[in-house]
Amino acid sequence: MGLLDFDSDVVHDLGAADPDVQRAVAVLAAQRACEVAGLTDVPWVAGALAALAQGHPLPPPFNNAARMWEALRSTPLEPGPDVLGAVPPQRRPYFPQPPAGLIWVKTAEESDGKTSYELDRLPGSQAPMVFTKLTFPASTPQVPEPISQPHFALPAVLAAAEPDPLKAALDAVSHALSTHGEHYPKLLDEIRSAWGGRLSVPEAETWPADPGRQVRSGRGSVPMVNYRVKWIRARDGKTMVSTVSYDQPSAEHRTADLEAEGATDIKIVKVRPGE
């Protein structure tokens, strides 16, 4: 189960961050994973975390997976509290934007849990009918079980040492999320606040300081317009704001993703370039 299933915003924002931010998030995720797993006082784990923080290669036994797991098996650990596995939030089915004057309505709910929807006219609408049907399979609730946190934490350390900083960040956060289990929202809130909204987007260097300034292109002069997306998160009702700016098509695509995730009160807001 990937990070995208739990928080697509973190995935999008990490993808837009500069490599230094990505690397810092990877290291932070590995540290937090080892902390909740009770491994930070284990000398060979502490040495690996120190190497990550200093940008050095991981020391033994992390250079050999078999030896790493053997080291874990031979290390006496104090049992921690029971933690259940992480389960991604339920998401509402995604409905494409209906044509003007039409709305999606439920037409059938089968005994096996399948649900069907079709387009119908809004009251008073004379819009031409479009015959389209959507069928959603029944969802199977996931039942979390207790996890062994150290067995999820060590892969976070390995992931954080990946040469590619984006892969390191995404994989380390994913493993750290699994390590936190049912308490994963706390980790994601810290990961999100780690950069405090100060993402360095590569395109930012080309943004003009003056929002009214024209940027030359091969087809003449066009104004640079940027947008952020605001929404209320379905999981906890928290008001969110994207930490990166989008062009209008990208903002609309992001809005569709959020609608599919069950977010509400989604707004696209124009911002000054570089904000």
PDB file of C-alpha atoms in Angstrom:
ATOM      1  CA  MET A   1       0.000   0.000   0.000  1.00  0.00           C
ATOM      2  CA  GLY A   2       1.610   3.271  -1.111  1.00  0.00           C
ATOM      3  CA  LEU A   3       1.852   6.712   0.424  1.00  0.00           C
ATOM      4  CA  LEU A   4      -0.544   8.006  -2.234  1.00  0.00           C
ATOM      5  CA  ASP A   5      -3.374   6.024  -0.614  1.00  0.00           C
ATOM      6  CA  PHE A   6      -2.879   7.896   2.652  1.00  0.00           C
ATOM      7  CA  ASP A   7      -2.061  11.477   1.676  1.00  0.00           C
ATOM      8  CA  SER A   8      -1.689  12.471  -1.954  1.00  0.00           C
ATOM      9  CA  ASP A   9      -0.830  16.035  -0.907  1.00  0.00           C
ATOM     10  CA  VAL A  10       2.442  14.907   0.658  1.00  0.00           C
ATOM     11  CA  VAL A  11       3.302  13.016  -2.533  1.00  0.00           C
ATOM     12  CA  HIS A  12       2.561  16.035  -4.761  1.00  0.00           C
ATOM     13  CA  ASP A  13       4.425  18.453  -2.527  1.00  0.00           C
ATOM     14  CA  LEU A  14       7.492  16.258  -2.161  1.00  0.00           C
ATOM     15  CA  GLY A  15       7.585  15.863  -5.915  1.00  0.00           C
ATOM     16  CA  ALA A  16       7.728  19.655  -6.267  1.00  0.00           C
ATOM     17  CA  ALA A  17      10.306  20.177  -3.518  1.00  0.00           C
ATOM     18  CA  ASP A  18      13.977  20.731  -4.213  1.00  0.00           C
ATOM     19  CA  PRO A  19      16.435  17.859  -3.551  1.00  0.00           C
ATOM     20  CA  ASP A  20      17.656  19.297  -0.249  1.00  0.00           C
ATOM     21  CA  VAL A  21      14.110  19.328   1.130  1.00  0.00           C
ATOM     22  CA  GLN A  22      13.487  15.814  -0.163  1.00  0.00           C
ATOM     23  CA  ARG A  23      16.649  14.517   1.482  1.00  0.00           C
ATOM     24  CA  ALA A  24      15.860  16.259   4.763  1.00  0.00           C
ATOM     25  CA  VAL A  25      12.371  14.729   4.804  1.00  0.00           C
ATOM     26  CA  ALA A  26      13.824  11.273   4.120  1.00  0.00           C
ATOM     27  CA  VAL A  27      16.200  11.578   7.060  1.00  0.00           C
ATOM     28  CA  LEU A  28      13.456  12.921   9.326  1.00  0.00           C
ATOM     29  CA  ALA A  29      11.148  10.033   8.381  1.00  0.00           C
ATOM     30  CA  ALA A  30      13.844   7.455   9.179  1.00  0.00           C
ATOM     31  CA  GLN A  31      14.529   9.110  12.522  1.00  0.00           C
ATOM     32  CA  ARG A  32      10.864   9.201  13.504  1.00  0.00           C
ATOM     33  CA  ALA A  33      10.378   5.596  12.440  1.00  0.00           C
ATOM     34  CA  CYS A  34      13.242   4.456  14.657  1.00  0.00           C
ATOM     35  CA  GLU A  35      12.017   6.570  17.548  1.00  0.00           C
ATOM     36  CA  VAL A  36       8.517   5.072  17.645  1.00  0.00           C
ATOM     37  CA  ALA A  37      10.005   1.596  17.176  1.00  0.00           C
ATOM     38  CA  GLY A  38      12.275   2.037  20.204  1.00  0.00           C
ATOM     39  CA  LEU A  39      15.475   1.667  18.178  1.00  0.00           C
ATOM     40  CA  THR A  40      17.272   4.974  18.671  1.00  0.00           C
ATOM     41  CA  ASP A  41      19.205   3.676  21.698  1.00  0.00           C
ATOM     42  CA  VAL A  42      20.423   0.618  19.803  1.00  0.00           C
ATOM     43  CA  PRO A  43      24.067   1.453  18.934  1.00  0.00           C
ATOM     44  CA  TRP A  44      24.123   0.041  15.408  1.00  0.00           C
ATOM     45  CA  VAL A  45      20.841   1.825  14.551  1.00  0.00           C
ATOM     46  CA  ALA A  46      22.008   5.096  16.129  1.00  0.00           C
ATOM     47  CA  GLY A  47      25.178   4.868  14.015  1.00  0.00           C
ATOM     48  CA  ALA A  48      23.108   4.517  10.853  1.00  0.00           C
ATOM     49  CA  LEU A  49      20.919   7.508  11.739  1.00  0.00           C
ATOM     50  CA  ALA A  50      24.021   9.583  12.382  1.00  0.00           C
ATOM     51  CA  ALA A  51      25.430   8.561   9.002  1.00  0.00           C
ATOM     52  CA  LEU A  52      22.182   9.589   7.302  1.00  0.00           C
ATOM     53  CA  ALA A  53      22.220  12.979   9.001  1.00  0.00           C
ATOM     54  CA  GLN A  54      25.807  13.556   7.854  1.00  0.00           C
ATOM     55  CA  GLY A  55      25.206  12.336   4.307  1.00  0.00           C
ATOM     56  CA  HIS A  56      27.518   9.341   4.717  1.00  0.00           C
ATOM     57  CA  PRO A  57      26.932   5.766   3.491  1.00  0.00           C
ATOM     58  CA  LEU A  58      25.141   3.494   5.916  1.00  0.00           C
ATOM     59  CA  PRO A  59      27.509   1.458   8.096  1.00  0.00           C
ATOM     60  CA  PRO A  60      27.244  -2.303   8.694  1.00  0.00           C
ATOM     61  CA  PRO A  61      24.966  -4.148   9.126  1.00  0.00           C
ATOM     62  CA  PHE A  62      22.852  -1.913   6.851  1.00  0.00           C
ATOM     63  CA  ASN A  63      25.078  -2.732   3.888  1.00  0.00           C
ATOM     64  CA  ASN A  64      23.704  -6.283   3.909  1.00  0.00           C
ATOM     65  CA  ALA A  65      19.989  -6.930   4.374  1.00  0.00           C
ATOM     66  CA  ALA A  66      20.432 -10.438   5.755  1.00  0.00           C
ATOM     67  CA  ARG A  67      22.909  -9.217   8.382  1.00  0.00           C
ATOM     68  CA  MET A  68      20.637  -6.305   9.237  1.00  0.00           C
ATOM     69  CA  TRP A  69      17.720  -8.609  10.016  1.00  0.00           C
ATOM     70  CA  GLU A  70      20.007 -10.954  11.927  1.00  0.00           C
ATOM     71  CA  ALA A  71      21.217  -8.011  14.002  1.00  0.00           C
ATOM     72  CA  LEU A  72      17.616  -7.126  14.797  1.00  0.00           C
ATOM     73  CA  ARG A  73      16.822 -10.695  15.827  1.00  0.00           C
ATOM     74  CA  SER A  74      19.825 -10.782  18.162  1.00  0.00           C
ATOM     75  CA  THR A  75      19.155  -7.376  19.752  1.00  0.00           C
ATOM     76  CA  PRO A  76      17.115  -7.489  22.973  1.00  0.00           C
ATOM     77  CA  LEU A  77      14.372  -4.883  22.813  1.00  0.00           C
ATOM     78  CA  GLU A  78      11.893  -3.720  25.414  1.00  0.00           C
ATOM     79  CA  PRO A  79       8.381  -4.584  24.217  1.00  0.00           C
ATOM     80  CA  GLY A  80       6.466  -1.480  23.253  1.00  0.00           C
ATOM     81  CA  PRO A  81       2.737  -0.814  23.308  1.00  0.00           C
ATOM     82  CA  ASP A  82       0.548  -2.716  20.869  1.00  0.00           C
ATOM     83  CA  VAL A  83       0.122  -0.722  17.669  1.00  0.00           C
ATOM     84  CA  LEU A  84      -2.346  -1.592  14.933  1.00  0.00           C
ATOM     85  CA  GLY A  85      -1.424  -1.354  11.281  1.00  0.00           C
ATOM     86  CA  ALA A  86      -2.159   1.772   9.255  1.00  0.00           C
ATOM     87  CA  VAL A  87      -5.368   1.794   7.236  1.00  0.00           C
ATOM     88  CA  PRO A  88      -5.835   4.480   4.549  1.00  0.00           C
ATOM     89  CA  PRO A  89      -8.858   6.765   4.859  1.00  0.00           C
ATOM     90  CA  GLN A  90     -12.029   5.822   3.040  1.00  0.00           C
ATOM     91  CA  ARG A  91     -12.527   7.809  -0.122  1.00  0.00           C
ATOM     92  CA  ARG A  92     -15.766   8.592  -1.868  1.00  0.00           C
ATOM     93  CA  PRO A  93     -16.169   7.298  -5.419  1.00  0.00           C
ATOM     94  CA  TYR A  94     -15.007   9.754  -8.055  1.00  0.00           C
ATOM     95  CA  PHE A  95     -17.741  11.168 -10.287  1.00  0.00           C
ATOM     96  CA  PRO A  96     -16.747  13.040 -13.469  1.00  0.00           C
ATOM     97  CA  GLN A  97     -18.153  16.544 -13.734  1.00  0.00           C
ATOM     98  CA  PRO A  98     -21.635  16.111 -15.279  1.00  0.00           C
ATOM     99  CA  PRO A  99     -22.727  18.246 -18.253  1.00  0.00           C
ATOM    100  CA  ALA A 100     -24.627  21.434 -17.450  1.00  0.00           C
ATOM    101  CA  GLY A 101     -28.166  20.726 -16.251  1.00  0.00           C
ATOM    102  CA  LEU A 102     -27.467  17.098 -15.332  1.00  0.00           C
ATOM    103  CA  ILE A 103     -26.640  15.348 -12.073  1.00  0.00           C
ATOM    104  CA  TRP A 104     -25.500  11.893 -11.000  1.00  0.00           C
ATOM    105  CA  VAL A 105     -28.241   9.861  -9.274  1.00  0.00           C
ATOM    106  CA  LYS A 106     -28.119   6.423  -7.695  1.00  0.00           C
ATOM    107  CA  THR A 107     -30.104   3.937  -9.771  1.00  0.00           C
ATOM    108  CA  ALA A 108     -29.342   0.578  -8.156  1.00  0.00           C
ATOM    109  CA  GLU A 109     -27.718  -0.964  -5.119  1.00  0.00           C
ATOM    110  CA  GLU A 110     -27.082  -4.672  -5.544  1.00  0.00           C
ATOM    111  CA  SER A 111     -27.083  -7.299  -2.819  1.00  0.00           C
ATOM    112  CA  ASP A 112     -23.360  -7.829  -3.394  1.00  0.00           C
ATOM    113  CA  GLY A 113     -22.690  -4.192  -2.546  1.00  0.00           C
ATOM    114  CA  LYS A 114     -22.272  -2.844  -6.066  1.00  0.00           C
ATOM    115  CA  THR A 115     -23.810   0.598  -6.599  1.00  0.00           C
ATOM    116  CA  SER A 116     -24.799   2.101  -9.949  1.00  0.00           C
ATOM    117  CA  TYR A 117     -25.317   5.748 -10.919  1.00  0.00           C
ATOM    118  CA  GLU A 118     -26.688   7.391 -14.044  1.00  0.00           C
ATOM    119  CA  LEU A 119     -27.079  10.951 -15.266  1.00  0.00           C
ATOM    120  CA  ASP A 120     -30.451  12.634 -14.833  1.00  0.00           C
ATOM    121  CA  ARG A 121     -31.784  16.139 -15.427  1.00  0.00           C
ATOM    122  CA  LEU A 122     -31.868  18.692 -12.646  1.00  0.00           C
ATOM    123  CA  PRO A 123     -35.393  19.985 -11.850  1.00  0.00           C
ATOM    124  CA  GLY A 124     -36.476  22.407 -14.549  1.00  0.00           C
ATOM    125  CA  SER A 125     -33.523  21.617 -16.792  1.00  0.00           C
ATOM    126  CA  GLN A 126     -34.010  21.111 -20.520  1.00  0.00           C
ATOM    127  CA  ALA A 127     -30.461  19.875 -21.054  1.00  0.00           C
ATOM    128  CA  PRO A 128     -30.042  17.065 -23.617  1.00  0.00           C
ATOM    129  CA  MET A 129     -29.824  13.705 -21.913  1.00  0.00           C
ATOM    130  CA  VAL A 130     -26.516  11.880 -21.860  1.00  0.00           C
ATOM    131  CA  PHE A 131     -26.801   8.172 -21.165  1.00  0.00           C
ATOM    132  CA  THR A 132     -23.817   7.190 -19.056  1.00  0.00           C
ATOM    133  CA  LYS A 133     -23.649   4.651 -16.274  1.00  0.00           C
ATOM    134  CA  LEU A 134     -21.118   4.259 -13.479  1.00  0.00           C
ATOM    135  CA  THR A 135     -20.869   1.132 -11.343  1.00  0.00           C
ATOM    136  CA  PHE A 136     -18.753   0.985  -8.200  1.00  0.00           C
ATOM    137  CA  PRO A 137     -17.826  -2.333  -6.588  1.00  0.00           C
ATOM    138  CA  ALA A 138     -18.422  -2.912  -2.906  1.00  0.00           C
ATOM    139  CA  SER A 139     -15.581  -1.804  -0.663  1.00  0.00           C
ATOM    140  CA  THR A 140     -14.062  -4.317   1.714  1.00  0.00           C
ATOM    141  CA  PRO A 141     -13.270  -2.797   5.117  1.00  0.00           C
ATOM    142  CA  GLN A 142      -9.720  -3.453   6.214  1.00  0.00           C
ATOM    143  CA  VAL A 143      -9.260  -4.909   9.680  1.00  0.00           C
ATOM    144  CA  PRO A 144      -5.920  -3.729  11.119  1.00  0.00           C
ATOM    145  CA  GLU A 145      -3.761  -6.134  13.070  1.00  0.00           C
ATOM    146  CA  PRO A 146      -0.913  -5.498  15.537  1.00  0.00           C
ATOM    147  CA  ILE A 147       2.430  -4.825  13.858  1.00  0.00           C
ATOM    148  CA  SER A 148       6.097  -5.222  14.749  1.00  0.00           C
ATOM    149  CA  GLN A 149       7.314  -1.635  14.479  1.00  0.00           C
ATOM    150  CA  PRO A 150      11.053  -2.423  14.286  1.00  0.00           C
ATOM    151  CA  HIS A 151      10.467  -4.495  11.155  1.00  0.00           C
ATOM    152  CA  PHE A 152       8.960  -1.448   9.428  1.00  0.00           C
ATOM    153  CA  ALA A 153      11.477   1.052  10.820  1.00  0.00           C
ATOM    154  CA  LEU A 154      14.652  -0.502   9.434  1.00  0.00           C
ATOM    155  CA  PRO A 155      13.427  -0.344   5.802  1.00  0.00           C
ATOM    156  CA  ALA A 156      12.810   3.386   6.385  1.00  0.00           C
ATOM    157  CA  VAL A 157      16.513   3.766   7.203  1.00  0.00           C
ATOM    158  CA  LEU A 158      17.507   1.887   4.051  1.00  0.00           C
ATOM    159  CA  ALA A 159      15.087   3.953   1.957  1.00  0.00           C
ATOM    160  CA  ALA A 160      16.430   7.252   3.291  1.00  0.00           C
ATOM    161  CA  ALA A 161      19.882   6.327   1.947  1.00  0.00           C
ATOM    162  CA  GLU A 162      18.634   5.919  -1.638  1.00  0.00           C
ATOM    163  CA  PRO A 163      20.740   7.957  -4.109  1.00  0.00           C
ATOM    164  CA  ASP A 164      17.699   9.611  -5.666  1.00  0.00           C
ATOM    165  CA  PRO A 165      16.396  12.158  -3.108  1.00  0.00           C
ATOM    166  CA  LEU A 166      12.762  12.011  -4.234  1.00  0.00           C
ATOM    167  CA  LYS A 167      12.670   8.210  -4.114  1.00  0.00           C
ATOM    168  CA  ALA A 168      14.398   8.372  -0.729  1.00  0.00           C
ATOM    169  CA  ALA A 169      11.791  10.781   0.622  1.00  0.00           C
ATOM    170  CA  LEU A 170       8.733   8.970  -0.713  1.00  0.00           C
ATOM    171  CA  ASP A 171       9.904   5.500   0.324  1.00  0.00           C
ATOM    172  CA  ALA A 172      11.203   6.583   3.738  1.00  0.00           C
ATOM    173  CA  VAL A 173       7.960   8.389   4.554  1.00  0.00           C
ATOM    174  CA  SER A 174       5.962   5.380   3.375  1.00  0.00           C
ATOM    175  CA  HIS A 175       7.920   3.001   5.625  1.00  0.00           C
ATOM    176  CA  ALA A 176       7.776   5.452   8.523  1.00  0.00           C
ATOM    177  CA  LEU A 177       4.018   5.726   8.046  1.00  0.00           C
ATOM    178  CA  SER A 178       3.738   1.944   8.295  1.00  0.00           C
ATOM    179  CA  THR A 179       5.925   2.032  11.410  1.00  0.00           C
ATOM    180  CA  HIS A 180       3.572   4.502  13.091  1.00  0.00           C
ATOM    181  CA  GLY A 181       0.627   2.269  12.208  1.00  0.00           C
ATOM    182  CA  GLU A 182      -2.703   3.624  13.417  1.00  0.00           C
ATOM    183  CA  HIS A 183      -0.965   6.802  14.622  1.00  0.00           C
ATOM    184  CA  TYR A 184       0.275   7.748  11.146  1.00  0.00           C
ATOM    185  CA  PRO A 185      -1.607  11.121  10.934  1.00  0.00           C
ATOM    186  CA  LYS A 186       0.771  12.532  13.544  1.00  0.00           C
ATOM    187  CA  LEU A 187       3.753  11.633  11.354  1.00  0.00           C
ATOM    188  CA  LEU A 188       2.223  13.130   8.214  1.00  0.00           C
ATOM    189  CA  ASP A 189       1.415  16.365  10.035  1.00  0.00           C
ATOM    190  CA  GLU A 190       5.050  16.632  11.116  1.00  0.00           C
ATOM    191  CA  ILE A 191       6.354  15.756   7.649  1.00  0.00           C
ATOM    192  CA  ARG A 192       4.129  18.433   6.141  1.00  0.00           C
ATOM    193  CA  SER A 193       5.236  21.056   8.656  1.00  0.00           C
ATOM    194  CA  ALA A 194       8.912  20.125   8.269  1.00  0.00           C
ATOM    195  CA  TRP A 195       9.342  22.538   5.358  1.00  0.00           C
ATOM    196  CA  GLY A 196       6.834  25.069   6.726  1.00  0.00           C
ATOM    197  CA  GLY A 197       5.431  25.731   3.275  1.00  0.00           C
ATOM    198  CA  ARG A 198       8.849  26.934   2.061  1.00  0.00           C
ATOM    199  CA  LEU A 199       9.148  24.602  -0.885  1.00  0.00           C
ATOM    200  CA  SER A 200      11.680  25.492  -3.527  1.00  0.00           C
ATOM    201  CA  VAL A 201      10.075  24.841  -6.886  1.00  0.00           C
ATOM    202  CA  PRO A 202      12.464  24.739  -9.872  1.00  0.00           C
ATOM    203  CA  GLU A 203      10.227  27.009 -11.947  1.00  0.00           C
ATOM    204  CA  ALA A 204      10.308  29.666  -9.224  1.00  0.00           C
ATOM    205  CA  GLU A 205      13.583  31.043 -10.599  1.00  0.00           C
ATOM    206  CA  THR A 206      11.819  32.054 -13.805  1.00  0.00           C
ATOM    207  CA  TRP A 207       8.852  33.745 -12.107  1.00  0.00           C
ATOM    208  CA  PRO A 208       8.839  37.549 -12.415  1.00  0.00           C
ATOM    209  CA  ALA A 209       8.762  39.534  -9.185  1.00  0.00           C
ATOM    210  CA  ASP A 210       5.968  41.719 -10.529  1.00  0.00           C
ATOM    211  CA  PRO A 211       2.713  39.782 -11.170  1.00  0.00           C
ATOM    212  CA  GLY A 212       1.826  42.193 -13.955  1.00  0.00           C
ATOM    213  CA  ARG A 213       5.104  41.699 -15.791  1.00  0.00           C
ATOM    214  CA  GLN A 214       4.939  39.959 -19.158  1.00  0.00           C
ATOM    215  CA  VAL A 215       7.009  36.861 -19.869  1.00  0.00           C
ATOM    216  CA  ARG A 216       8.250  36.456 -23.415  1.00  0.00           C
ATOM    217  CA  SER A 217       7.472  33.310 -25.323  1.00  0.00           C
ATOM    218  CA  GLY A 218       7.726  32.307 -28.955  1.00  0.00           C
ATOM    219  CA  ARG A 219       4.088  33.309 -29.427  1.00  0.00           C
ATOM    220  CA  GLY A 220       4.240  36.771 -27.937  1.00  0.00           C
ATOM    221  CA  SER A 221       3.825  38.062 -24.390  1.00  0.00           C
ATOM    222  CA  VAL A 222       1.604  36.257 -21.883  1.00  0.00           C
ATOM    223  CA  PRO A 223       0.980  37.108 -18.225  1.00  0.00           C
ATOM    224  CA  MET A 224       2.188  34.605 -15.625  1.00  0.00           C
ATOM    225  CA  VAL A 225      -0.728  33.549 -13.424  1.00  0.00           C
ATOM    226  CA  ASN A 226      -0.357  31.068 -10.575  1.00  0.00           C
ATOM    227  CA  TYR A 227      -2.858  29.396  -8.306  1.00  0.00           C
ATOM    228  CA  ARG A 228      -3.032  27.553  -5.014  1.00  0.00           C
ATOM    229  CA  VAL A 229      -5.738  25.148  -3.945  1.00  0.00           C
ATOM    230  CA  LYS A 230      -7.587  25.377  -0.628  1.00  0.00           C
ATOM    231  CA  TRP A 231      -9.831  22.647   0.760  1.00  0.00           C
ATOM    232  CA  ILE A 232     -11.195  20.969   3.880  1.00  0.00           C
ATOM    233  CA  ARG A 233      -9.640  17.544   4.418  1.00  0.00           C
ATOM    234  CA  ALA A 234     -12.164  14.726   4.642  1.00  0.00           C
ATOM    235  CA  ARG A 235     -10.241  12.795   7.289  1.00  0.00           C
ATOM    236  CA  ASP A 236     -10.368  15.371  10.069  1.00  0.00           C
ATOM    237  CA  GLY A 237     -12.077  18.517   8.768  1.00  0.00           C
ATOM    238  CA  LYS A 238      -8.796  20.431   8.767  1.00  0.00           C
ATOM    239  CA  THR A 239      -8.438  23.391   6.396  1.00  0.00           C
ATOM    240  CA  MET A 240      -5.550  22.774   3.996  1.00  0.00           C
ATOM    241  CA  VAL A 241      -3.670  24.938   1.486  1.00  0.00           C
ATOM    242  CA  SER A 242      -1.348  23.583  -1.175  1.00  0.00           C
ATOM    243  CA  THR A 243       2.279  24.429  -0.472  1.00  0.00           C
ATOM    244  CA  VAL A 244       3.082  24.727  -4.167  1.00  0.00           C
ATOM    245  CA  SER A 245       1.633  26.919  -6.894  1.00  0.00           C
ATOM    246  CA  TYR A 246       0.010  25.546 -10.043  1.00  0.00           C
ATOM    247  CA  ASP A 247      -0.912  26.788 -13.467  1.00  0.00           C
ATOM    248  CA  GLN A 248      -4.668  26.702 -14.069  1.00  0.00           C
ATOM    249  CA  PRO A 249      -4.881  23.246 -15.756  1.00  0.00           C
ATOM    250  CA  SER A 250      -2.752  21.721 -12.997  1.00  0.00           C
ATOM    251  CA  ALA A 251      -4.886  23.380 -10.315  1.00  0.00           C
ATOM    252  CA  GLU A 252      -8.034  21.977 -11.919  1.00  0.00           C
ATOM    253  CA  HIS A 253      -6.449  18.519 -12.084  1.00  0.00           C
ATOM    254  CA  ARG A 254      -5.503  18.795  -8.408  1.00  0.00           C
ATOM    255  CA  THR A 255      -9.086  19.790  -7.613  1.00  0.00           C
ATOM    256  CA  ALA A 256     -10.382  16.649  -9.311  1.00  0.00           C
ATOM    257  CA  ASP A 257      -7.992  14.532  -7.240  1.00  0.00           C
ATOM    258  CA  LEU A 258      -9.221  16.176  -4.046  1.00  0.00           C
ATOM    259  CA  GLU A 259     -12.866  15.646  -4.998  1.00  0.00           C
ATOM    260  CA  ALA A 260     -12.117  11.954  -5.480  1.00  0.00           C
ATOM    261  CA  GLU A 261     -10.608  11.868  -1.994  1.00  0.00           C
ATOM    262  CA  GLY A 262     -13.739  13.332  -0.414  1.00  0.00           C
ATOM    263  CA  ALA A 263     -12.400  16.835   0.268  1.00  0.00           C
ATOM    264  CA  THR A 264     -14.953  19.641   0.564  1.00  0.00           C
ATOM    265  CA  ASP A 265     -15.053  23.425   0.069  1.00  0.00           C
ATOM    266  CA  ILE A 266     -12.342  23.192  -2.611  1.00  0.00           C
ATOM    267  CA  LYS A 267     -11.256  26.554  -3.981  1.00  0.00           C
ATOM    268  CA  ILE A 268      -8.686  27.625  -6.568  1.00  0.00           C
ATOM    269  CA  VAL A 269      -7.102  30.908  -5.479  1.00  0.00           C
ATOM    270  CA  LYS A 270      -4.959  33.178  -7.630  1.00  0.00           C
ATOM    271  CA  VAL A 271      -1.614  34.103  -6.059  1.00  0.00           C
ATOM    272  CA  ARG A 272       1.311  36.345  -6.922  1.00  0.00           C
ATOM    273  CA  PRO A 273       4.046  34.503  -8.804  1.00  0.00           C
ATOM    274  CA  GLY A 274       6.613  33.145  -6.394  1.00  0.00           C
ATOM    275  CA  GLU A 275       4.285  33.245  -3.387  1.00  0.00           C
TER     276      GLU A 275
END
